[in-house]
Amino acid sequence: MVHSCCQFWCTPNFHFWCIVSYRLQTDASALMAEVHNDAQRQPLILDGDAATAWLIPDLTQTEMTDLMKYKYPDEKLTTYRVMDGIYSAKVETNKPGAIMPYERPKPDLLTLFDLE
């Protein structure tokens, strides 16, 4: 799915140039479901052959749909926790701690001695 886009076009007298930007998102992987737990989505990340295939000019709708199902391996991702209010102009974000590595919660492990 296309989550957001930004388009500007050039005027005939070239006073305003075209900028086009799209952010493609797909269903969240297990890791990203923890991070984006409200929205259950993540950016579409393509690498290697998948990235090369995406750039084929005559890609069919079916091929695009198949590529959007590609799941980048969670093991290759590094996640970060962004402080609350990061997008607010009222919050000072230019400080240490605005973005910190995200550590996955450790599951509560039971041993055989914990069971009764």
PDB file of N, CA and C in Angstrom, residues 7 24-25 32 34-35 43 71 76 83 86 103 109 115:
ATOM      1  N   GLN A   7       3.830  15.369  -3.926  1.00  0.00           N
ATOM      2  CA  GLN A   7       4.047  15.691  -5.330  1.00  0.00           C
ATOM      3  C   GLN A   7       4.036  17.201  -5.533  1.00  0.00           C
ATOM      4  N   LEU A  24       6.208   3.474   0.530  1.00  0.00           N
ATOM      5  CA  LEU A  24       5.404   2.270   0.427  1.00  0.00           C
ATOM      6  C   LEU A  24       5.460   1.511   1.738  1.00  0.00           C
ATOM      7  N   GLN A  25       4.312   1.049   2.193  1.00  0.00           N
ATOM      8  CA  GLN A  25       4.264   0.285   3.425  1.00  0.00           C
ATOM      9  C   GLN A  25       3.575  -1.039   3.184  1.00  0.00           C
ATOM     10  N   MET A  32       8.493  -5.688  13.718  1.00  0.00           N
ATOM     11  CA  MET A  32       7.870  -4.385  13.507  1.00  0.00           C
ATOM     12  C   MET A  32       6.467  -4.317  14.120  1.00  0.00           C
ATOM     13  N   GLU A  34       5.817  -5.355  17.016  1.00  0.00           N
ATOM     14  CA  GLU A  34       6.083  -4.911  18.389  1.00  0.00           C
ATOM     15  C   GLU A  34       6.340  -3.411  18.432  1.00  0.00           C
ATOM     16  N   VAL A  35       7.073  -2.916  17.445  1.00  0.00           N
ATOM     17  CA  VAL A  35       7.459  -1.507  17.419  1.00  0.00           C
ATOM     18  C   VAL A  35       6.280  -0.627  16.996  1.00  0.00           C
ATOM     19  N   PRO A  43       7.641   0.075   6.674  1.00  0.00           N
ATOM     20  CA  PRO A  43       8.058   0.457   5.314  1.00  0.00           C
ATOM     21  C   PRO A  43       8.411  -0.786   4.515  1.00  0.00           C
ATOM     22  N   LYS A  71       9.355  -9.934   2.601  1.00  0.00           N
ATOM     23  CA  LYS A  71       9.622  -9.579   4.002  1.00  0.00           C
ATOM     24  C   LYS A  71      11.128  -9.517   4.221  1.00  0.00           C
ATOM     25  N   LYS A  76      18.128  -8.595  10.268  1.00  0.00           N
ATOM     26  CA  LYS A  76      18.966  -7.560   9.655  1.00  0.00           C
ATOM     27  C   LYS A  76      18.561  -6.150  10.089  1.00  0.00           C
ATOM     28  N   MET A  83      11.490   9.325  21.136  1.00  0.00           N
ATOM     29  CA  MET A  83      10.777   9.918  22.265  1.00  0.00           C
ATOM     30  C   MET A  83       9.383  10.406  21.863  1.00  0.00           C
ATOM     31  N   ILE A  86       8.081  13.602  19.301  1.00  0.00           N
ATOM     32  CA  ILE A  86       9.209  13.905  18.408  1.00  0.00           C
ATOM     33  C   ILE A  86       8.789  14.785  17.228  1.00  0.00           C
ATOM     34  N   GLU A 103      15.245  -2.186  22.711  1.00  0.00           N
ATOM     35  CA  GLU A 103      15.567  -3.545  23.112  1.00  0.00           C
ATOM     36  C   GLU A 103      14.266  -4.305  23.308  1.00  0.00           C
ATOM     37  N   LEU A 109      10.639 -16.321  31.589  1.00  0.00           N
ATOM     38  CA  LEU A 109      10.892 -17.748  31.405  1.00  0.00           C
ATOM     39  C   LEU A 109      10.618 -18.491  32.694  1.00  0.00           C
ATOM     40  N   LEU A 115       6.960 -24.481  38.249  1.00  0.00           N
ATOM     41  CA  LEU A 115       5.658 -25.104  38.039  1.00  0.00           C
ATOM     42  C   LEU A 115       5.234 -25.889  39.258  1.00  0.00           C
TER      43      LEU A 115
END
